[in-house]
mmCIF file with all atom_site columns, C-alpha atoms in Angstrom:
data_model
loop_
_atom_site.group_PDB
_atom_site.id
_atom_site.type_symbol
_atom_site.label_atom_id
_atom_site.label_alt_id
_atom_site.label_comp_id
_atom_site.label_asym_id
_atom_site.label_entity_id
_atom_site.label_seq_id
_atom_site.pdbx_PDB_ins_code
_atom_site.Cartn_x
_atom_site.Cartn_y
_atom_site.Cartn_z
_atom_site.occupancy
_atom_site.B_iso_or_equiv
_atom_site.pdbx_formal_charge
_atom_site.auth_seq_id
_atom_site.auth_comp_id
_atom_site.auth_asym_id
_atom_site.auth_atom_id
_atom_site.pdbx_PDB_model_num
ATOM 1   C CA . MET D 1 1   ? 0.000   0.000  0.000   1.00 0.00 ? 149 MET D CA 1
ATOM 2   C CA . ALA D 1 2   ? 1.446   3.330  -1.032  1.00 0.00 ? 150 ALA D CA 1
ATOM 3   C CA . ALA D 1 3   ? 1.952   6.018  1.566   1.00 0.00 ? 151 ALA D CA 1
ATOM 4   C CA . ILE D 1 4   ? -0.449  8.898  1.187   1.00 0.00 ? 152 ILE D CA 1
ATOM 5   C CA . ASN D 1 5   ? -0.165  12.365 2.647   1.00 0.00 ? 153 ASN D CA 1
ATOM 6   C CA . SER D 1 6   ? -2.944  14.379 4.234   1.00 0.00 ? 154 SER D CA 1
ATOM 7   C CA . ASP D 1 7   ? -3.431  16.543 1.112   1.00 0.00 ? 155 ASP D CA 1
ATOM 8   C CA . ALA D 1 8   ? -4.167  13.492 -1.027  1.00 0.00 ? 156 ALA D CA 1
ATOM 9   C CA . ALA D 1 9   ? -6.411  12.026 1.672   1.00 0.00 ? 157 ALA D CA 1
ATOM 10  C CA . ARG D 1 10  ? -8.311  15.282 1.917   1.00 0.00 ? 158 ARG D CA 1
ATOM 11  C CA . ALA D 1 11  ? -8.645  15.444 -1.878  1.00 0.00 ? 159 ALA D CA 1
ATOM 12  C CA . PHE D 1 12  ? -10.238 11.989 -1.898  1.00 0.00 ? 160 PHE D CA 1
ATOM 13  C CA . ASN D 1 13  ? -12.608 12.912 0.920   1.00 0.00 ? 161 ASN D CA 1
ATOM 14  C CA . ASP D 1 14  ? -13.585 16.122 -0.853  1.00 0.00 ? 162 ASP D CA 1
ATOM 15  C CA . LEU D 1 15  ? -14.172 14.434 -4.204  1.00 0.00 ? 163 LEU D CA 1
ATOM 16  C CA . VAL D 1 16  ? -16.291 11.699 -2.616  1.00 0.00 ? 164 VAL D CA 1
ATOM 17  C CA . GLU D 1 17  ? -18.431 14.354 -0.901  1.00 0.00 ? 165 GLU D CA 1
ATOM 18  C CA . ILE D 1 18  ? -18.675 16.428 -4.092  1.00 0.00 ? 166 ILE D CA 1
ATOM 19  C CA . ASN D 1 19  ? -19.939 13.422 -6.023  1.00 0.00 ? 167 ASN D CA 1
ATOM 20  C CA . LYS D 1 20  ? -22.432 12.405 -3.342  1.00 0.00 ? 168 LYS D CA 1
ATOM 21  C CA . THR D 1 21  ? -23.771 15.962 -3.292  1.00 0.00 ? 169 THR D CA 1
ATOM 22  C CA . GLY D 1 22  ? -23.822 16.046 -7.098  1.00 0.00 ? 170 GLY D CA 1
ATOM 23  C CA . ALA D 1 23  ? -25.761 12.781 -7.235  1.00 0.00 ? 171 ALA D CA 1
ATOM 24  C CA . LYS D 1 24  ? -28.410 14.235 -4.914  1.00 0.00 ? 172 LYS D CA 1
ATOM 25  C CA . GLY D 1 25  ? -28.458 17.516 -6.829  1.00 0.00 ? 173 GLY D CA 1
ATOM 26  C CA . TYR D 1 26  ? -28.917 15.869 -10.202 1.00 0.00 ? 174 TYR D CA 1
ATOM 27  C CA . GLN D 1 27  ? -31.694 13.703 -8.793  1.00 0.00 ? 175 GLN D CA 1
ATOM 28  C CA . GLU D 1 28  ? -33.475 16.801 -7.469  1.00 0.00 ? 176 GLU D CA 1
ATOM 29  C CA . ALA D 1 29  ? -32.976 18.476 -10.846 1.00 0.00 ? 177 ALA D CA 1
ATOM 30  C CA . ALA D 1 30  ? -34.447 15.428 -12.598 1.00 0.00 ? 178 ALA D CA 1
ATOM 31  C CA . GLU D 1 31  ? -37.493 15.635 -10.352 1.00 0.00 ? 179 GLU D CA 1
ATOM 32  C CA . GLY D 1 32  ? -37.843 19.372 -11.042 1.00 0.00 ? 180 GLY D CA 1
ATOM 33  C CA . VAL D 1 33  ? -37.666 19.534 -14.834 1.00 0.00 ? 181 VAL D CA 1
ATOM 34  C CA . SER D 1 34  ? -40.737 19.097 -17.012 1.00 0.00 ? 182 SER D CA 1
ATOM 35  C CA . ASN D 1 35  ? -39.088 17.664 -20.142 1.00 0.00 ? 183 ASN D CA 1
ATOM 36  C CA . PRO D 1 36  ? -39.175 13.816 -19.965 1.00 0.00 ? 184 PRO D CA 1
ATOM 37  C CA . GLN D 1 37  ? -35.912 13.438 -21.892 1.00 0.00 ? 185 GLN D CA 1
ATOM 38  C CA . LEU D 1 38  ? -34.174 15.870 -19.536 1.00 0.00 ? 186 LEU D CA 1
ATOM 39  C CA . LYS D 1 39  ? -35.555 13.914 -16.554 1.00 0.00 ? 187 LYS D CA 1
ATOM 40  C CA . SER D 1 40  ? -33.955 10.774 -17.956 1.00 0.00 ? 188 SER D CA 1
ATOM 41  C CA . GLU D 1 41  ? -30.608 12.431 -18.725 1.00 0.00 ? 189 GLU D CA 1
ATOM 42  C CA . LEU D 1 42  ? -30.382 14.166 -15.341 1.00 0.00 ? 190 LEU D CA 1
ATOM 43  C CA . SER D 1 43  ? -31.205 10.876 -13.581 1.00 0.00 ? 191 SER D CA 1
ATOM 44  C CA . ARG D 1 44  ? -28.399 9.247  -15.575 1.00 0.00 ? 192 ARG D CA 1
ATOM 45  C CA . LEU D 1 45  ? -25.982 11.963 -14.419 1.00 0.00 ? 193 LEU D CA 1
ATOM 46  C CA . SER D 1 46  ? -27.120 11.406 -10.829 1.00 0.00 ? 194 SER D CA 1
ATOM 47  C CA . GLN D 1 47  ? -26.266 7.710  -11.163 1.00 0.00 ? 195 GLN D CA 1
ATOM 48  C CA . GLN D 1 48  ? -22.941 8.604  -12.769 1.00 0.00 ? 196 GLN D CA 1
ATOM 49  C CA . ARG D 1 49  ? -21.970 10.784 -9.784  1.00 0.00 ? 197 ARG D CA 1
ATOM 50  C CA . ALA D 1 50  ? -22.957 8.050  -7.330  1.00 0.00 ? 198 ALA D CA 1
ATOM 51  C CA . GLN D 1 51  ? -20.732 5.654  -9.309  1.00 0.00 ? 199 GLN D CA 1
ATOM 52  C CA . PHE D 1 52  ? -17.864 8.193  -9.225  1.00 0.00 ? 200 PHE D CA 1
ATOM 53  C CA . ALA D 1 53  ? -18.172 8.448  -5.423  1.00 0.00 ? 201 ALA D CA 1
ATOM 54  C CA . SER D 1 54  ? -18.077 4.653  -5.180  1.00 0.00 ? 202 SER D CA 1
ATOM 55  C CA . GLU D 1 55  ? -14.987 4.413  -7.427  1.00 0.00 ? 203 GLU D CA 1
ATOM 56  C CA . LEU D 1 56  ? -13.202 7.069  -5.376  1.00 0.00 ? 204 LEU D CA 1
ATOM 57  C CA . GLU D 1 57  ? -14.108 5.367  -2.088  1.00 0.00 ? 205 GLU D CA 1
ATOM 58  C CA . GLN D 1 58  ? -12.752 2.057  -3.397  1.00 0.00 ? 206 GLN D CA 1
ATOM 59  C CA . GLN D 1 59  ? -9.514  3.671  -4.592  1.00 0.00 ? 207 GLN D CA 1
ATOM 60  C CA . ALA D 1 60  ? -9.141  5.515  -1.281  1.00 0.00 ? 208 ALA D CA 1
ATOM 61  C CA . ARG D 1 61  ? -9.539  2.264  0.678   1.00 0.00 ? 209 ARG D CA 1
ATOM 62  C CA . GLN D 1 62  ? -6.813  0.681  -1.477  1.00 0.00 ? 210 GLN D CA 1
ATOM 63  C CA . MET D 1 63  ? -4.590  3.607  -0.545  1.00 0.00 ? 211 MET D CA 1
ATOM 64  C CA . GLY D 1 64  ? -5.409  3.304  3.154   1.00 0.00 ? 212 GLY D CA 1
ATOM 65  C CA . VAL D 1 65  ? -7.680  6.356  3.345   1.00 0.00 ? 213 VAL D CA 1
ATOM 66  C CA . ASP D 1 66  ? -10.899 6.128  5.339   1.00 0.00 ? 214 ASP D CA 1
ATOM 67  C CA . VAL D 1 67  ? -13.314 8.399  3.481   1.00 0.00 ? 215 VAL D CA 1
ATOM 68  C CA . THR D 1 68  ? -16.207 7.439  5.742   1.00 0.00 ? 216 THR D CA 1
ATOM 69  C CA . ASN D 1 69  ? -14.708 9.101  8.819   1.00 0.00 ? 217 ASN D CA 1
ATOM 70  C CA . SER D 1 70  ? -15.514 12.768 8.404   1.00 0.00 ? 218 SER D CA 1
ATOM 71  C CA . ASN D 1 71  ? -14.177 13.600 11.885  1.00 0.00 ? 219 ASN D CA 1
ATOM 72  C CA . THR D 1 72  ? -10.553 13.307 10.789  1.00 0.00 ? 220 THR D CA 1
ATOM 73  C CA . VAL D 1 73  ? -8.531  16.322 9.759   1.00 0.00 ? 221 VAL D CA 1
ATOM 74  C CA . GLU D 1 74  ? -8.588  14.933 6.221   1.00 0.00 ? 222 GLU D CA 1
ATOM 75  C CA . GLY D 1 75  ? -12.379 14.726 6.354   1.00 0.00 ? 223 GLY D CA 1
ATOM 76  C CA . VAL D 1 76  ? -12.893 18.421 6.996   1.00 0.00 ? 224 VAL D CA 1
ATOM 77  C CA . VAL D 1 77  ? -14.935 19.806 4.125   1.00 0.00 ? 225 VAL D CA 1
ATOM 78  C CA . THR D 1 78  ? -13.074 22.384 2.053   1.00 0.00 ? 226 THR D CA 1
ATOM 79  C CA . ASP D 1 79  ? -14.428 25.631 0.696   1.00 0.00 ? 227 ASP D CA 1
ATOM 80  C CA . ALA D 1 80  ? -14.895 24.005 -2.694  1.00 0.00 ? 228 ALA D CA 1
ATOM 81  C CA . VAL D 1 81  ? -17.052 21.239 -1.250  1.00 0.00 ? 229 VAL D CA 1
ATOM 82  C CA . ALA D 1 82  ? -19.074 23.770 0.702   1.00 0.00 ? 230 ALA D CA 1
ATOM 83  C CA . ALA D 1 83  ? -19.542 25.820 -2.465  1.00 0.00 ? 231 ALA D CA 1
ATOM 84  C CA . VAL D 1 84  ? -20.736 22.766 -4.381  1.00 0.00 ? 232 VAL D CA 1
ATOM 85  C CA . HIS D 1 85  ? -23.157 21.978 -1.588  1.00 0.00 ? 233 HIS D CA 1
ATOM 86  C CA . ARG D 1 86  ? -24.473 25.540 -1.606  1.00 0.00 ? 234 ARG D CA 1
ATOM 87  C CA . GLY D 1 87  ? -24.859 25.364 -5.385  1.00 0.00 ? 235 GLY D CA 1
ATOM 88  C CA . TRP D 1 88  ? -26.954 22.231 -5.187  1.00 0.00 ? 236 TRP D CA 1
ATOM 89  C CA . ILE D 1 89  ? -28.935 23.621 -2.242  1.00 0.00 ? 237 ILE D CA 1
ATOM 90  C CA . ASN D 1 90  ? -29.720 26.677 -4.388  1.00 0.00 ? 238 ASN D CA 1
ATOM 91  C CA . LEU D 1 91  ? -31.164 24.216 -6.867  1.00 0.00 ? 239 LEU D CA 1
ATOM 92  C CA . LYS D 1 92  ? -33.949 23.399 -4.404  1.00 0.00 ? 240 LYS D CA 1
ATOM 93  C CA . SER D 1 93  ? -35.066 27.020 -4.343  1.00 0.00 ? 241 SER D CA 1
ATOM 94  C CA . VAL D 1 94  ? -34.793 27.361 -8.124  1.00 0.00 ? 242 VAL D CA 1
ATOM 95  C CA . ILE D 1 95  ? -36.841 24.243 -8.879  1.00 0.00 ? 243 ILE D CA 1
ATOM 96  C CA . THR D 1 96  ? -40.043 25.571 -7.361  1.00 0.00 ? 244 THR D CA 1
ATOM 97  C CA . GLY D 1 97  ? -41.868 27.490 -10.068 1.00 0.00 ? 245 GLY D CA 1
ATOM 98  C CA . GLN D 1 98  ? -38.880 27.766 -12.366 1.00 0.00 ? 246 GLN D CA 1
ATOM 99  C CA . ASN D 1 99  ? -38.284 26.598 -15.903 1.00 0.00 ? 247 ASN D CA 1
ATOM 100 C CA . ASP D 1 100 ? -35.994 23.827 -17.072 1.00 0.00 ? 248 ASP D CA 1
ATOM 101 C CA . SER D 1 101 ? -33.353 26.319 -18.202 1.00 0.00 ? 249 SER D CA 1
ATOM 102 C CA . ALA D 1 102 ? -32.994 27.800 -14.685 1.00 0.00 ? 250 ALA D CA 1
ATOM 103 C CA . ILE D 1 103 ? -32.661 24.315 -13.174 1.00 0.00 ? 251 ILE D CA 1
ATOM 104 C CA . LEU D 1 104 ? -30.013 23.397 -15.754 1.00 0.00 ? 252 LEU D CA 1
ATOM 105 C CA . GLY D 1 105 ? -28.149 26.610 -14.884 1.00 0.00 ? 253 GLY D CA 1
ATOM 106 C CA . GLU D 1 106 ? -27.846 25.430 -11.282 1.00 0.00 ? 254 GLU D CA 1
ATOM 107 C CA . CYS D 1 107 ? -26.558 22.040 -12.480 1.00 0.00 ? 255 CYS D CA 1
ATOM 108 C CA . GLU D 1 108 ? -23.984 23.889 -14.558 1.00 0.00 ? 256 GLU D CA 1
ATOM 109 C CA . THR D 1 109 ? -22.836 25.844 -11.496 1.00 0.00 ? 257 THR D CA 1
ATOM 110 C CA . GLY D 1 110 ? -22.488 22.675 -9.409  1.00 0.00 ? 258 GLY D CA 1
ATOM 111 C CA . ASP D 1 111 ? -20.381 21.044 -12.111 1.00 0.00 ? 259 ASP D CA 1
ATOM 112 C CA . SER D 1 112 ? -18.156 24.125 -12.469 1.00 0.00 ? 260 SER D CA 1
ATOM 113 C CA . VAL D 1 113 ? -17.237 24.001 -8.789  1.00 0.00 ? 261 VAL D CA 1
ATOM 114 C CA . ALA D 1 114 ? -16.759 20.213 -8.938  1.00 0.00 ? 262 ALA D CA 1
ATOM 115 C CA . LEU D 1 115 ? -14.350 20.651 -11.849 1.00 0.00 ? 263 LEU D CA 1
ATOM 116 C CA . GLN D 1 116 ? -12.303 23.147 -9.807  1.00 0.00 ? 264 GLN D CA 1
ATOM 117 C CA . ALA D 1 117 ? -12.039 20.618 -6.972  1.00 0.00 ? 265 ALA D CA 1
ATOM 118 C CA . TYR D 1 118 ? -10.924 17.906 -9.405  1.00 0.00 ? 266 TYR D CA 1
ATOM 119 C CA . GLU D 1 119 ? -8.292  20.238 -10.876 1.00 0.00 ? 267 GLU D CA 1
ATOM 120 C CA . THR D 1 120 ? -7.002  20.994 -7.380  1.00 0.00 ? 268 THR D CA 1
ATOM 121 C CA . ALA D 1 121 ? -6.820  17.268 -6.588  1.00 0.00 ? 269 ALA D CA 1
ATOM 122 C CA . LEU D 1 122 ? -4.945  16.570 -9.821  1.00 0.00 ? 270 LEU D CA 1
ATOM 123 C CA . LYS D 1 123 ? -2.233  19.031 -8.738  1.00 0.00 ? 271 LYS D CA 1
ATOM 124 C CA . SER D 1 124 ? -1.438  16.845 -5.716  1.00 0.00 ? 272 SER D CA 1
ATOM 125 C CA . GLN D 1 125 ? 1.987   15.313 -6.083  1.00 0.00 ? 273 GLN D CA 1
ATOM 126 C CA . SER D 1 126 ? 1.199   12.410 -3.767  1.00 0.00 ? 274 SER D CA 1
ATOM 127 C CA . LEU D 1 127 ? -1.460  10.627 -5.836  1.00 0.00 ? 275 LEU D CA 1
ATOM 128 C CA . SER D 1 128 ? -0.559  7.253  -7.250  1.00 0.00 ? 276 SER D CA 1
ATOM 129 C CA . GLY D 1 129 ? -0.704  6.820  -11.001 1.00 0.00 ? 277 GLY D CA 1
ATOM 130 C CA . GLN D 1 130 ? -3.890  4.787  -10.685 1.00 0.00 ? 278 GLN D CA 1
ATOM 131 C CA . ALA D 1 131 ? -5.571  7.350  -8.424  1.00 0.00 ? 279 ALA D CA 1
ATOM 132 C CA . SER D 1 132 ? -4.567  10.190 -10.705 1.00 0.00 ? 280 SER D CA 1
ATOM 133 C CA . SER D 1 133 ? -5.894  8.245  -13.696 1.00 0.00 ? 281 SER D CA 1
ATOM 134 C CA . ILE D 1 134 ? -9.302  7.714  -12.039 1.00 0.00 ? 282 ILE D CA 1
ATOM 135 C CA . ILE D 1 135 ? -9.548  11.375 -11.059 1.00 0.00 ? 283 ILE D CA 1
ATOM 136 C CA . GLN D 1 136 ? -8.496  12.514 -14.560 1.00 0.00 ? 284 GLN D CA 1
ATOM 137 C CA . LYS D 1 137 ? -11.101 10.230 -16.183 1.00 0.00 ? 285 LYS D CA 1
ATOM 138 C CA . GLN D 1 138 ? -13.873 11.462 -13.896 1.00 0.00 ? 286 GLN D CA 1
ATOM 139 C CA . HIS D 1 139 ? -12.837 15.082 -14.486 1.00 0.00 ? 287 HIS D CA 1
ATOM 140 C CA . GLY D 1 140 ? -13.200 14.527 -18.236 1.00 0.00 ? 288 GLY D CA 1
ATOM 141 C CA . GLU D 1 141 ? -16.640 12.979 -17.820 1.00 0.00 ? 289 GLU D CA 1
ATOM 142 C CA . ILE D 1 142 ? -17.832 15.820 -15.551 1.00 0.00 ? 290 ILE D CA 1
ATOM 143 C CA . LEU D 1 143 ? -16.537 18.351 -18.087 1.00 0.00 ? 291 LEU D CA 1
ATOM 144 C CA . ALA D 1 144 ? -18.430 16.537 -20.857 1.00 0.00 ? 292 ALA D CA 1
ATOM 145 C CA . ALA D 1 145 ? -21.578 16.478 -18.686 1.00 0.00 ? 293 ALA D CA 1
ATOM 146 C CA . LYS D 1 146 ? -21.256 20.204 -17.935 1.00 0.00 ? 294 LYS D CA 1
ATOM 147 C CA . ASN D 1 147 ? -20.917 20.947 -21.645 1.00 0.00 ? 295 ASN D CA 1
ATOM 148 C CA . GLN D 1 148 ? -23.991 18.806 -22.367 1.00 0.00 ? 296 GLN D CA 1
ATOM 149 C CA . VAL D 1 149 ? -25.983 20.583 -19.642 1.00 0.00 ? 297 VAL D CA 1
ATOM 150 C CA . THR D 1 150 ? -24.966 23.922 -21.211 1.00 0.00 ? 298 THR D CA 1
ATOM 151 C CA . GLN D 1 151 ? -26.316 22.720 -24.575 1.00 0.00 ? 299 GLN D CA 1
ATOM 152 C CA . TRP D 1 152 ? -29.584 21.551 -22.988 1.00 0.00 ? 300 TRP D CA 1
ATOM 153 C CA . LYS D 1 153 ? -29.916 24.881 -21.200 1.00 0.00 ? 301 LYS D CA 1
ATOM 154 C CA . GLY D 1 154 ? -29.556 26.731 -24.506 1.00 0.00 ? 302 GLY D CA 1
ATOM 155 C CA . ALA D 1 155 ? -32.144 24.480 -26.148 1.00 0.00 ? 303 ALA D CA 1
ATOM 156 C CA . ASN D 1 156 ? -34.623 24.997 -23.281 1.00 0.00 ? 304 ASN D CA 1
ATOM 157 C CA . SER D 1 157 ? -34.355 28.758 -22.831 1.00 0.00 ? 305 SER D CA 1
#
């Protein structure tokens, strides 16, 4: 098992939390939009984020990081995670009485902050090649999802 420093451990904790929050946010967005195709796509993105959290948790365990213990120093939520959470919480207020475009705008915001957290994690020098590869792959998929959400938003405005 490779040694891991607290920055890498914190990055894993943050990314797991970001994806769990994103999964909930996308599910709420799916429930809030009126377009049936958007409902389906947003539900798919919710499942994708839940899968990302699971992949990160598994990788963290292989590296000796306990991502379930949020009371550790490494488990303290960073500003980026808090911002993502606030973004998805804002989604709840937007959903009521709003159009699909406004809901998609909140999804876009959540993904933008998630991407920043992934980019910060990728700068860590202590990630193993495998961990870095997983994070890079997920970053690419979140970027693709954000771009798709932007397209949907334009089509629904």
